[in-house]
Coordinates of N, CA and C in Angstrom, one line a residue:
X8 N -6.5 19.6 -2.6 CA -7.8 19.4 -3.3 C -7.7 18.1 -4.1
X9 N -8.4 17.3 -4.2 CA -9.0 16.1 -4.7 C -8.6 16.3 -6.2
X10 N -8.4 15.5 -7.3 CA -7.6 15.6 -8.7 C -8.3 14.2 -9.0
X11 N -9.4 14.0 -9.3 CA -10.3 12.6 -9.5 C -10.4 12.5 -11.1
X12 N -9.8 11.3 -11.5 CA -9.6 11.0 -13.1 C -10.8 10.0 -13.3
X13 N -11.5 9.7 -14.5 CA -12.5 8.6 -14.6 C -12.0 7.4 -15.0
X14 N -10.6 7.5 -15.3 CA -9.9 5.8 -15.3 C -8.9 6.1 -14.8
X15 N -8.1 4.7 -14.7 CA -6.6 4.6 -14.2 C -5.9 5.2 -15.3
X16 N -4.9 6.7 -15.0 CA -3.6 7.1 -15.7 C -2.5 6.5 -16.1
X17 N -2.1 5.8 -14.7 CA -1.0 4.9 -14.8 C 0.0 6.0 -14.2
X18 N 0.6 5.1 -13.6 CA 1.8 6.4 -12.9 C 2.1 7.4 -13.4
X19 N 3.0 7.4 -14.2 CA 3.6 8.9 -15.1 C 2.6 9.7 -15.1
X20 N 2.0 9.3 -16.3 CA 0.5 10.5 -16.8 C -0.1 10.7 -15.6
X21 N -0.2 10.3 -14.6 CA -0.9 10.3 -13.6 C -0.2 11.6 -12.5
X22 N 1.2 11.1 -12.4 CA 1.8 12.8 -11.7 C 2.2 14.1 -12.3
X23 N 2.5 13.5 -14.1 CA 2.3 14.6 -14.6 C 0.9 15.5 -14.4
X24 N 0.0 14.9 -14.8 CA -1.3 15.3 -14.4 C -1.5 16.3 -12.9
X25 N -1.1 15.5 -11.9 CA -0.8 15.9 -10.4 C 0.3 17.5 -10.7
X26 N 1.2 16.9 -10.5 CA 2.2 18.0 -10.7 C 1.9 19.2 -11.7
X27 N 1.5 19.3 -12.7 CA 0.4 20.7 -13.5 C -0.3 21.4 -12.7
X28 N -0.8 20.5 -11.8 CA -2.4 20.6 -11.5 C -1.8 22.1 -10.0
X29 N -0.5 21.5 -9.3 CA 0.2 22.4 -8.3 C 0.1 23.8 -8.5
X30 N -0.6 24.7 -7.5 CA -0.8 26.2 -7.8 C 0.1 26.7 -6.7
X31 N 1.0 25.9 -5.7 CA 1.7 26.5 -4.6 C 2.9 27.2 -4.9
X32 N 3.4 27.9 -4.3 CA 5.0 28.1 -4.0 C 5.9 27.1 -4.1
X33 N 5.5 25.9 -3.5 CA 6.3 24.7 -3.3 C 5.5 23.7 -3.5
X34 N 6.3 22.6 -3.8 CA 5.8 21.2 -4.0 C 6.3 20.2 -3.0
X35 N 5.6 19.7 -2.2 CA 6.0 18.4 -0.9 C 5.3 17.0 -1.9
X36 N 6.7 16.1 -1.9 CA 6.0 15.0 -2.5 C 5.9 13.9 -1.5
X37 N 5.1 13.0 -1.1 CA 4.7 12.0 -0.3 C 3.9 10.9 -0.6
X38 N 4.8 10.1 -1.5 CA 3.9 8.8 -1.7 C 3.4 8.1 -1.0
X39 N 2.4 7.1 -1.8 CA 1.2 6.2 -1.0 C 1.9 5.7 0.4
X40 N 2.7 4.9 0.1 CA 3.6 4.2 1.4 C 4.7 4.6 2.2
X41 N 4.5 6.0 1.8 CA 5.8 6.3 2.7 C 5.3 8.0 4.0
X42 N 6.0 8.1 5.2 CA 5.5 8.9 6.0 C 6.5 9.4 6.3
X43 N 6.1 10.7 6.7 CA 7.0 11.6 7.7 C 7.2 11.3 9.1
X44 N 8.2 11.4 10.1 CA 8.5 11.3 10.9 C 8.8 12.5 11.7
X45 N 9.1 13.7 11.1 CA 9.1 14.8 11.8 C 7.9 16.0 11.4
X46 N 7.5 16.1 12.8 CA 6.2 16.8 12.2 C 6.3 18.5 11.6
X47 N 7.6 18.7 11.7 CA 8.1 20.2 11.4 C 8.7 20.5 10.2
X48 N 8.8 18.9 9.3 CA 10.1 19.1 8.3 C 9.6 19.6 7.2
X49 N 8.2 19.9 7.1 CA 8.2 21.3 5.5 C 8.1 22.2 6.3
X50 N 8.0 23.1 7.6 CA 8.4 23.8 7.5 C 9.8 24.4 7.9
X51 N 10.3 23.2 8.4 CA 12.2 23.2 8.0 C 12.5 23.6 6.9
X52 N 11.8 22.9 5.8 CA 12.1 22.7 4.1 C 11.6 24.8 4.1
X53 N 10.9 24.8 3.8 CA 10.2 26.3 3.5 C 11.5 27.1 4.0
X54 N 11.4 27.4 5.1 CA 12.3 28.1 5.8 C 13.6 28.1 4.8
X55 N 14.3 27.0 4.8 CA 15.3 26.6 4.2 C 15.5 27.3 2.2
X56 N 14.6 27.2 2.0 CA 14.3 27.4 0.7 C 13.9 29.0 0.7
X57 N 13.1 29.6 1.6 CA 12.9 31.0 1.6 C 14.2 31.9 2.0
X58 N 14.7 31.2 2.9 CA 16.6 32.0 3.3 C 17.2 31.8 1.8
X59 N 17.2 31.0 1.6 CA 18.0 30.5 -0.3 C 17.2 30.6 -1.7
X60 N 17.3 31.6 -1.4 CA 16.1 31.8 -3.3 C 17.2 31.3 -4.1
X61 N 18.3 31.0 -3.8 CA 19.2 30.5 -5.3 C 18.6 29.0 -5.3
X62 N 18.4 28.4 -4.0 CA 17.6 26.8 -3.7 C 16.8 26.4 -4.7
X63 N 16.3 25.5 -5.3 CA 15.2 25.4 -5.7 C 14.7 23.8 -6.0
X64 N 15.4 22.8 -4.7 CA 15.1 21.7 -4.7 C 16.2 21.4 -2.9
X65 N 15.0 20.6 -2.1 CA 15.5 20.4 -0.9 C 15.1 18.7 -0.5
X66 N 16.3 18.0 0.3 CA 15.5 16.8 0.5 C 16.1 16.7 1.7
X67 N 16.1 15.4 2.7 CA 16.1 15.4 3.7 C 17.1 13.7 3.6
X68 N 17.4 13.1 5.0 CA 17.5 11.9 5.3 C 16.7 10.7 4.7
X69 N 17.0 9.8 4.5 CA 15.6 8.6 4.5 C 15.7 7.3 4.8
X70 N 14.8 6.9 5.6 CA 15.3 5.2 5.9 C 14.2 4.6 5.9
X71 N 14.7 3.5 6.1 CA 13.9 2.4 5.3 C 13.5 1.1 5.9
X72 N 12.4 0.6 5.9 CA 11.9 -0.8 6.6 C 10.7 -1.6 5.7
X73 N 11.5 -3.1 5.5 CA 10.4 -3.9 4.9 C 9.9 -5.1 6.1
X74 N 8.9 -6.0 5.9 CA 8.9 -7.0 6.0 C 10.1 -7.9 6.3
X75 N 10.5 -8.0 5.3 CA 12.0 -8.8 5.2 C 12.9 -8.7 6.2
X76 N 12.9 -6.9 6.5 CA 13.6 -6.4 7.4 C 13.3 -5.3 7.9
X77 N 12.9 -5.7 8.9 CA 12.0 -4.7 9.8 C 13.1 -3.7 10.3
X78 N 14.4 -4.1 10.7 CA 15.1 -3.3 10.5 C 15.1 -1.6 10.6
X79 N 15.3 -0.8 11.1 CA 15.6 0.9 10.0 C 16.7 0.9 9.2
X80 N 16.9 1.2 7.7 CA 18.2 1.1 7.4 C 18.2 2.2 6.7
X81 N 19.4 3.1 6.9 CA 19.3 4.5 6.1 C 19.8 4.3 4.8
X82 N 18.9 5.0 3.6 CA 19.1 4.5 2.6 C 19.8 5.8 1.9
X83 N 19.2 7.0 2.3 CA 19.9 8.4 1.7 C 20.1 9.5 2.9
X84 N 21.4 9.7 2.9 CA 22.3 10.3 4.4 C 22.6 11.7 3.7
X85 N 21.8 12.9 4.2 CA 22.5 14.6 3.7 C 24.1 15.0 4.0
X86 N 24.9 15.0 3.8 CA 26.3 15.3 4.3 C 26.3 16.7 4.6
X87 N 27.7 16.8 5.2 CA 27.6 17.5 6.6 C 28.1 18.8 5.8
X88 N 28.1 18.9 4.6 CA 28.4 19.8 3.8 C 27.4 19.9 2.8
X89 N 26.9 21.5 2.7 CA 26.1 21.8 1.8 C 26.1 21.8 0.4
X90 N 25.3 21.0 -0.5 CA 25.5 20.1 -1.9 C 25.0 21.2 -2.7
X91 N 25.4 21.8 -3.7 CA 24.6 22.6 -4.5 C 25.0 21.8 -6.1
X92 N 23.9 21.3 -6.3 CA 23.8 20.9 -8.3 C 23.3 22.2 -9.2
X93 N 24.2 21.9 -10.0 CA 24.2 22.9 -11.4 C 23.5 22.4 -12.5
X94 N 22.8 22.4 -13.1 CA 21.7 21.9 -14.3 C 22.0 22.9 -15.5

């Protein structure tokens, strides 16, 4: 659903805003310029997070292409072993 402000927020205030506004189960984040590539991977993520209720943050591979360097370059690689952070 549409989240229409009558000025510019400016980033921060702007996803805080966004991010409150979230009534789901989960949160998929997807900035302006950037796209998915696999058309399955929230519900790889879901899946993944529903088997693991101790889960409660999932991310994927990511690469990367400018101008400069049209290139693909992988910028963040998942290891082949499962990472769990403690907060």
């Amino acid at each position: 659903r549409p989240i229409l402000n009558s000025q510019n927020l400016g980033m921060i205030p702007n996803f805080c805003k966004t991010l409150a506004a979230c009534r789901g189960e989960y949160i998929a984040l997807l900035e302006g310029d950037d796209y998915w590539t696999d058309t399955g991977k929230l519900q790889k993520q879901v899946d993944l997070l529903d088997r693991h209720r101790d889960c409660v943050i999932c991310h994927h591979n990511a690469m990367r292409t400018t101008p400069a360097e049209p290139q693909l370059t992988l910028v963040w690689k998942t290891g082949a072993r499962k990472n769990r952070l403690s907060m």
